[in-house]
Short mmCIF file of C-alpha atoms in Angstrom, two decimals:
data_model
loop_
_atom_site.label_atom_id
_atom_site.label_comp_id
_atom_site.label_asym_id
_atom_site.label_seq_id
_atom_site.Cartn_x
_atom_site.Cartn_y
_atom_site.Cartn_z
CA MET A 147 7.44 21.64 -49.26
CA ASN A 148 4.78 23.65 -49.85
CA THR A 149 4.94 26.88 -50.13
CA LEU A 150 2.75 30.46 -49.27
CA SER A 151 2.25 32.44 -52.11
CA ALA A 152 2.73 36.04 -51.54
CA GLU A 153 -1.36 36.83 -51.56
CA LYS A 154 -1.74 33.94 -48.70
CA GLN A 155 0.95 35.22 -47.35
CA THR A 156 0.15 39.03 -47.63
CA ARG A 157 -3.71 37.77 -45.86
CA ILE A 158 -1.63 36.58 -43.35
CA ILE A 159 0.60 39.15 -42.29
CA GLY A 160 -2.58 41.89 -42.48
CA ALA A 161 -4.60 40.16 -40.98
CA LEU A 162 -2.18 39.81 -38.03
CA CYS A 163 -1.57 43.51 -38.12
CA GLU A 164 -5.14 44.62 -37.79
CA GLY A 165 -5.13 42.11 -34.04
CA CYS A 166 -5.98 39.03 -35.63
CA SER A 167 -4.82 36.41 -33.57
CA ILE A 168 -3.11 32.93 -34.31
CA ARG A 169 -6.35 30.88 -34.34
CA ALA A 170 -8.58 33.84 -35.74
CA THR A 171 -5.59 34.31 -39.23
CA GLU A 172 -5.44 30.25 -38.81
CA ARG A 173 -9.59 29.87 -39.54
CA MET A 174 -9.36 33.23 -42.21
CA THR A 175 -6.99 32.28 -43.66
CA ASP A 176 -7.38 28.35 -44.51
CA THR A 177 -3.13 27.92 -43.31
CA HIS A 178 -2.35 26.29 -40.11
CA ARG A 179 -1.07 28.03 -37.66
CA ASP A 180 2.62 26.95 -37.71
CA THR A 181 2.94 27.65 -40.64
CA VAL A 182 1.32 31.34 -39.60
CA MET A 183 3.70 31.28 -36.00
CA ASN A 184 6.69 31.03 -39.26
CA LEU A 185 5.54 33.10 -41.22
CA SER A 186 5.33 35.87 -39.01
CA VAL A 187 7.98 35.12 -36.93
CA ARG A 188 10.33 35.13 -40.18
CA VAL A 189 8.62 38.80 -41.38
CA GLY A 190 9.32 40.31 -37.81
CA GLN A 191 12.60 39.99 -37.79
CA GLY A 192 13.27 41.14 -41.18
CA CYS A 193 10.97 43.56 -39.69
CA GLU A 194 13.71 43.81 -37.27
CA ARG A 195 16.46 45.04 -39.81
CA LEU A 196 14.62 46.61 -41.97
CA HIS A 197 13.85 49.69 -39.07
CA ASP A 198 17.36 49.69 -38.26
CA ARG A 199 18.30 50.26 -41.81
CA MET A 200 15.79 52.81 -43.31
CA MET A 201 15.57 55.15 -39.08
CA ARG A 202 18.73 56.50 -39.68
CA ASP A 203 19.64 60.02 -40.34
CA LEU A 204 16.43 62.07 -38.93
CA GLN A 205 15.81 65.18 -37.79
CA VAL A 206 13.18 65.62 -35.58
CA ALA A 207 11.91 67.58 -33.14
CA THR A 208 10.39 66.65 -29.80
CA ILE A 209 10.40 62.87 -29.10
CA GLU A 210 8.72 61.06 -25.29
CA LEU A 211 9.59 58.15 -24.33
CA ASP A 212 7.11 55.14 -22.55
CA GLU A 213 7.21 51.99 -21.96
CA GLN A 214 4.50 49.55 -22.29
CA TRP A 215 3.60 46.05 -19.68
CA ASP A 216 3.33 42.52 -21.25
CA PHE A 217 4.49 38.87 -19.95
CA ILE A 218 5.45 36.03 -21.78
CA ALA A 219 4.12 32.81 -20.88
CA LYS A 220 2.76 33.84 -16.90
CA LYS A 221 2.42 36.62 -14.92
CA ALA A 222 5.38 37.68 -12.66
CA LYS A 223 2.69 35.98 -9.59
CA ARG A 224 3.52 33.40 -11.14
CA VAL A 225 6.67 32.53 -12.40
CA GLN A 226 8.19 30.00 -10.34
CA THR A 227 10.88 29.15 -10.13
CA GLY A 228 13.30 26.77 -12.44
CA ASP A 229 10.74 28.81 -15.55
CA PRO A 230 12.33 30.04 -17.59
CA ASP A 231 14.18 33.36 -17.27
CA GLU A 232 12.31 34.41 -19.92
CA TYR A 233 9.02 34.46 -18.70
CA GLY A 234 6.94 36.76 -16.45
CA ASP A 235 6.90 40.57 -17.81
CA VAL A 236 8.66 42.26 -20.40
CA TRP A 237 8.35 45.57 -21.25
CA LEU A 238 7.73 47.56 -24.49
CA PHE A 239 9.73 50.68 -24.38
CA ILE A 240 9.10 53.42 -27.02
CA ALA A 241 11.32 56.51 -28.66
CA LEU A 242 7.75 57.78 -30.63
CA ALA A 243 8.32 61.82 -32.82
CA ALA A 244 5.77 63.71 -30.96
CA ASN A 245 4.73 65.98 -34.09
CA GLN A 246 5.64 63.18 -37.13
CA LYS A 247 3.45 60.12 -35.00
CA ALA A 248 6.54 57.22 -35.83
CA ILE A 249 8.49 54.88 -33.99
CA LEU A 250 11.94 56.51 -33.81
CA SER A 251 14.05 53.08 -31.64
CA TYR A 252 12.60 50.53 -29.19
CA VAL A 253 13.49 47.87 -27.55
CA VAL A 254 11.26 45.00 -25.78
CA GLY A 255 12.66 42.86 -22.51
CA LYS A 256 12.77 43.71 -19.29
CA ARG A 257 12.07 47.45 -17.44
CA THR A 258 15.46 47.79 -16.15
CA PRO A 259 18.44 50.66 -16.53
CA GLU A 260 20.14 48.03 -19.06
CA ASN A 261 17.18 48.25 -21.67
CA THR A 262 16.75 51.60 -20.53
CA GLU A 263 20.17 52.96 -21.96
CA ALA A 264 20.17 50.55 -24.46
CA LEU A 265 16.69 52.57 -25.75
CA ALA A 266 18.59 55.98 -24.66
CA PHE A 267 21.64 55.04 -26.96
CA ASP A 268 19.31 53.42 -30.57
CA LEU A 269 18.02 56.47 -30.77
CA ARG A 270 20.92 58.87 -30.40
CA ALA A 271 22.13 57.42 -33.20
CA ARG A 272 19.18 57.72 -35.14
CA ILE A 273 19.22 61.38 -34.85
CA VAL A 274 21.42 63.71 -36.12
CA ASN A 275 20.54 67.15 -34.46
CA ARG A 276 19.19 68.10 -30.80
CA PRO A 277 16.47 67.23 -29.76
CA GLN A 278 13.55 67.91 -26.73
CA ILE A 279 12.97 64.53 -24.85
CA THR A 280 10.44 63.82 -22.35
CA SER A 281 10.01 61.21 -21.13
CA ASP A 282 7.84 59.46 -17.54
CA GLY A 283 8.51 58.95 -14.57
CA TYR A 284 11.06 55.73 -14.55
CA ALA A 285 13.93 56.84 -13.06
CA PRO A 286 16.61 55.10 -15.18
CA TYR A 287 15.72 57.58 -17.80
CA VAL A 288 17.88 60.46 -15.83
CA ASN A 289 21.02 59.06 -16.44
CA ALA A 290 20.00 56.44 -19.82
CA VAL A 291 19.23 60.20 -21.61
CA GLN A 292 22.15 62.11 -20.30
CA ASP A 293 24.91 59.37 -20.21
CA ALA A 294 23.89 58.54 -24.64
CA PHE A 295 23.04 63.13 -25.39
CA ARG A 296 25.35 64.23 -23.16
CA SER A 297 24.79 67.72 -23.79
CA GLY A 298 23.16 67.60 -26.92
CA VAL A 299 19.72 67.35 -25.49
CA ASP A 300 16.30 69.72 -24.08
CA PHE A 301 15.50 66.90 -21.35
CA ALA A 302 12.20 66.99 -18.64
CA VAL A 303 11.08 64.74 -17.07
CA LEU A 304 7.12 64.14 -16.95
CA THR A 305 5.14 62.51 -13.58
CA LYS A 306 2.36 62.11 -13.07
CA LYS A 307 -0.22 61.38 -9.98
CA TYR A 308 -3.18 59.19 -9.86
CA VAL A 309 -5.55 59.42 -7.45
CA GLY A 310 -8.33 55.90 -7.27
CA ASP A 311 -12.02 55.92 -6.60
CA SER A 312 -13.80 54.67 -4.73
CA ASN A 313 -16.96 53.76 -5.23
CA LEU A 314 -15.10 51.77 -8.80
CA PRO A 315 -16.65 47.78 -7.73
CA ASP A 316 -12.26 45.76 -7.89
CA ALA A 317 -12.68 44.79 -11.50
CA ALA A 318 -12.73 48.75 -12.39
CA HIS A 319 -9.76 49.20 -10.96
CA ARG A 320 -7.36 46.69 -11.09
CA TYR A 321 -7.60 47.52 -15.05
CA SER A 322 -8.31 51.51 -15.53
CA PRO A 323 -6.03 54.23 -13.47
CA GLY A 324 -8.25 56.38 -11.22
CA HIS A 325 -7.53 60.42 -12.80
CA VAL A 326 -4.91 63.18 -12.99
CA SER A 327 -4.50 64.24 -9.33
CA GLU A 328 -1.18 66.73 -10.53
CA VAL A 329 1.38 66.65 -13.24
CA GLU A 330 4.93 67.38 -12.47
CA ARG A 331 7.33 67.97 -14.86
CA VAL A 332 10.68 68.23 -14.19
CA VAL A 333 14.26 70.34 -16.38
CA ILE A 334 17.16 67.69 -15.82
CA LYS A 335 19.83 69.64 -18.94
CA GLY A 336 18.88 72.27 -20.75
CA ASN A 337 16.26 74.48 -22.08
CA PRO A 338 12.56 72.49 -22.70
CA ASN A 339 9.77 74.56 -24.09
CA PRO A 340 7.31 73.83 -21.55
CA ASP A 341 4.43 73.75 -23.29
CA HIS A 342 5.88 70.70 -25.38
CA ILE A 343 7.30 68.46 -22.07
CA SER A 344 4.82 65.85 -22.47
CA THR A 345 3.87 62.24 -23.40
CA SER A 346 0.71 62.13 -24.22
CA TYR A 347 1.01 60.93 -27.99
CA VAL A 348 3.50 58.42 -26.72
CA GLU A 349 -0.17 57.66 -23.72
CA ARG A 350 -2.08 57.71 -26.98
CA PHE A 351 0.53 54.74 -29.09
CA ASN A 352 0.16 52.66 -26.13
CA LEU A 353 -3.84 52.84 -27.06
CA SER A 354 -3.25 52.10 -30.63
CA SER A 355 -1.43 49.31 -29.62
CA ARG A 356 -2.49 47.85 -27.19
CA MET A 357 -5.71 47.43 -29.44
CA GLN A 358 -3.85 45.98 -32.91
CA MET A 359 -0.87 43.33 -31.72
CA ARG A 360 -3.27 41.17 -29.93
CA ARG A 361 0.08 39.70 -27.69
CA PHE A 362 -0.81 42.99 -25.76
CA THR A 363 -4.64 42.76 -25.52
CA ARG A 364 -6.04 41.85 -21.59
CA LEU A 365 -7.51 39.35 -20.34
CA THR A 366 -7.49 36.71 -22.98
CA ASN A 367 -5.15 33.76 -24.35
CA GLY A 368 -3.20 36.24 -26.85
CA PHE A 369 -0.39 36.00 -24.68
CA SER A 370 3.17 35.42 -25.97
CA LYS A 371 4.85 31.98 -24.53
CA LYS A 372 8.24 32.95 -26.38
CA LEU A 373 10.21 36.73 -25.89
CA GLU A 374 11.11 35.49 -29.13
CA ASN A 375 7.67 35.49 -30.72
CA HIS A 376 6.96 38.08 -29.21
CA ARG A 377 9.81 40.56 -30.14
CA ALA A 378 8.87 39.33 -33.98
CA ALA A 379 5.58 40.64 -32.84
CA VAL A 380 6.12 43.93 -32.07
CA ALA A 381 9.33 44.50 -34.55
CA LEU A 382 6.42 43.57 -37.14
CA TRP A 383 3.60 45.32 -35.66
CA ILE A 384 5.88 49.35 -34.77
CA CYS A 385 7.28 48.62 -39.50
CA PHE A 386 3.72 48.32 -40.91
CA TYR A 387 2.76 50.85 -37.81
CA ASN A 388 5.41 53.39 -40.04
CA PHE A 389 5.28 52.50 -43.39
CA CYS A 390 1.39 51.15 -43.85
CA ARG A 391 -0.81 52.45 -42.20
CA VAL A 392 -2.69 55.49 -42.61
CA HIS A 393 -2.40 58.01 -38.84
CA GLU A 394 -5.76 59.75 -38.95
CA THR A 395 -4.19 63.17 -38.06
CA LEU A 396 -1.48 63.34 -40.39
CA ARG A 397 -3.34 62.12 -42.94
CA CYS A 398 0.40 59.80 -43.61
CA THR A 399 2.04 56.89 -42.83
CA PRO A 400 4.14 58.12 -40.25
CA ALA A 401 7.31 57.31 -42.30
CA MET A 402 5.83 59.88 -44.78
CA ALA A 403 6.00 62.57 -41.80
CA LEU A 404 9.94 61.93 -41.32
CA GLY A 405 10.72 61.85 -45.28
CA VAL A 406 12.22 58.38 -44.64
CA THR A 407 9.90 57.32 -47.54
CA ASP A 408 7.43 58.98 -50.43
CA HIS A 409 4.67 56.40 -50.45
CA ILE A 410 1.86 54.14 -48.34
CA TRP A 411 3.15 50.90 -48.41
CA THR A 412 1.23 47.96 -49.20
CA ILE A 413 1.53 44.88 -46.90
CA ALA A 414 3.48 43.26 -49.95
CA GLU A 415 5.82 46.29 -49.57
CA LEU A 416 6.03 45.37 -46.37
CA ILE A 417 7.03 41.39 -46.56
CA ALA A 418 9.63 41.79 -49.64
CA ALA A 419 11.48 44.88 -48.43
CA ALA A 420 11.27 43.00 -45.00
CA LEU A 421 13.01 39.52 -46.41
CA GLU A 422 14.97 41.03 -49.38
CA PRO A 423 18.51 40.30 -47.89
CA SER A 424 21.28 44.06 -47.47
CA ASP A 425 24.64 44.15 -46.23
CA VAL A 426 23.40 46.98 -44.49
CA PRO A 427 25.35 46.48 -40.77
CA PRO A 428 23.47 47.15 -38.06
CA LEU A 429 24.36 50.74 -36.60
CA PRO A 430 26.76 51.06 -34.06
CA LYS A 431 25.44 52.47 -31.07
CA GLU A 432 28.52 53.48 -28.58
CA PRO A 433 27.95 54.52 -24.55
CA GLN A 434 29.17 57.56 -23.36
CA THR A 435 29.26 59.33 -19.87
CA THR A 436 29.07 62.25 -19.00
CA THR A 437 28.76 65.02 -15.90
CA ARG A 438 25.04 65.88 -15.13
CA PRO A 439 23.76 69.72 -13.78
CA GLY A 440 21.14 69.97 -11.02
CA THR A 441 17.41 70.06 -12.13
CA ARG A 442 15.03 73.05 -12.03
CA ARG A 443 11.37 71.43 -11.07
CA PHE A 444 7.79 72.80 -11.67
CA ARG A 445 4.50 71.26 -10.64
CA LEU A 446 1.61 71.32 -12.24
CA ILE A 447 -2.11 71.09 -10.43
CA VAL A 448 -4.77 69.70 -11.76
CA GLY A 449 -7.58 69.92 -10.89
CA ARG A 450 -11.47 67.26 -12.81
CA GLY A 451 -11.50 69.68 -15.54
CA GLY A 452 -7.44 69.45 -17.27
CA LYS A 453 -6.99 72.46 -16.24
CA GLY A 454 -3.51 73.58 -14.19
CA THR A 455 -0.88 75.93 -13.78
CA ASN A 456 2.55 75.91 -13.79
CA MET A 457 4.25 76.13 -10.48
CA PRO A 458 8.28 76.54 -9.78
CA HIS A 459 9.33 73.93 -6.91
#
């Protein structure tokens, strides 16, 4: 059996991380698409283990939570009786360090309370301090974060309300949200700094991931056909984002900003680390229960100019 050279493996993985499709990478590297796919899955699964063993014992002050939609094989409205359970909507749950711009935890799966809880407990296992966390308005975050962090968190929910523009054509309504008319901040636990109750950075990450992961790009045929391959592609790109991709604002990689590494990784280093055997056990994540005190609400009314004021609610 032919073995890909290290140089060709680097070219293939580099192309995929920069947003090329499987078939485009096939043409660019003169490598059959099945070989490209097999390599990407193998490295991606290794990146999942690499993320688990590298992103531990972290000190992170401010964290933002969000989830990003995609689909497997077909959109939900096209799923038929008898199709595999993995078909239809799939979501990428993300916990992002607001200051270091690093992906701390992520979960790929259906948009369910169970996967929301999996993200919260994974995040809790990776950080050692008391953080401030902001989530979007997806309701299961409220219980999940409180169950995972108990009293060791300052937690708020930020919900945006949109108003559509009746002058836009139908296509623009489908793929472009309306302007933000109102932002409601709800303090769930602790005493979060109102100035840091935000999901702006994780929403900006969603743009980067949709632009640089071909499987997430809208209106293409590059979507995932199997959940296993989708998870591997996500794991690969998140490790690339954390360790190899220099953030324009930070002038270093997110992993460097976190103190996880001291240099910018090359694609070759990423591949070697992902495929390196390791006896480090997976990080244990034990569910815990807690009581939940009352909440405090603040409402931010936002005009078209983007300015607003906090009002008790």
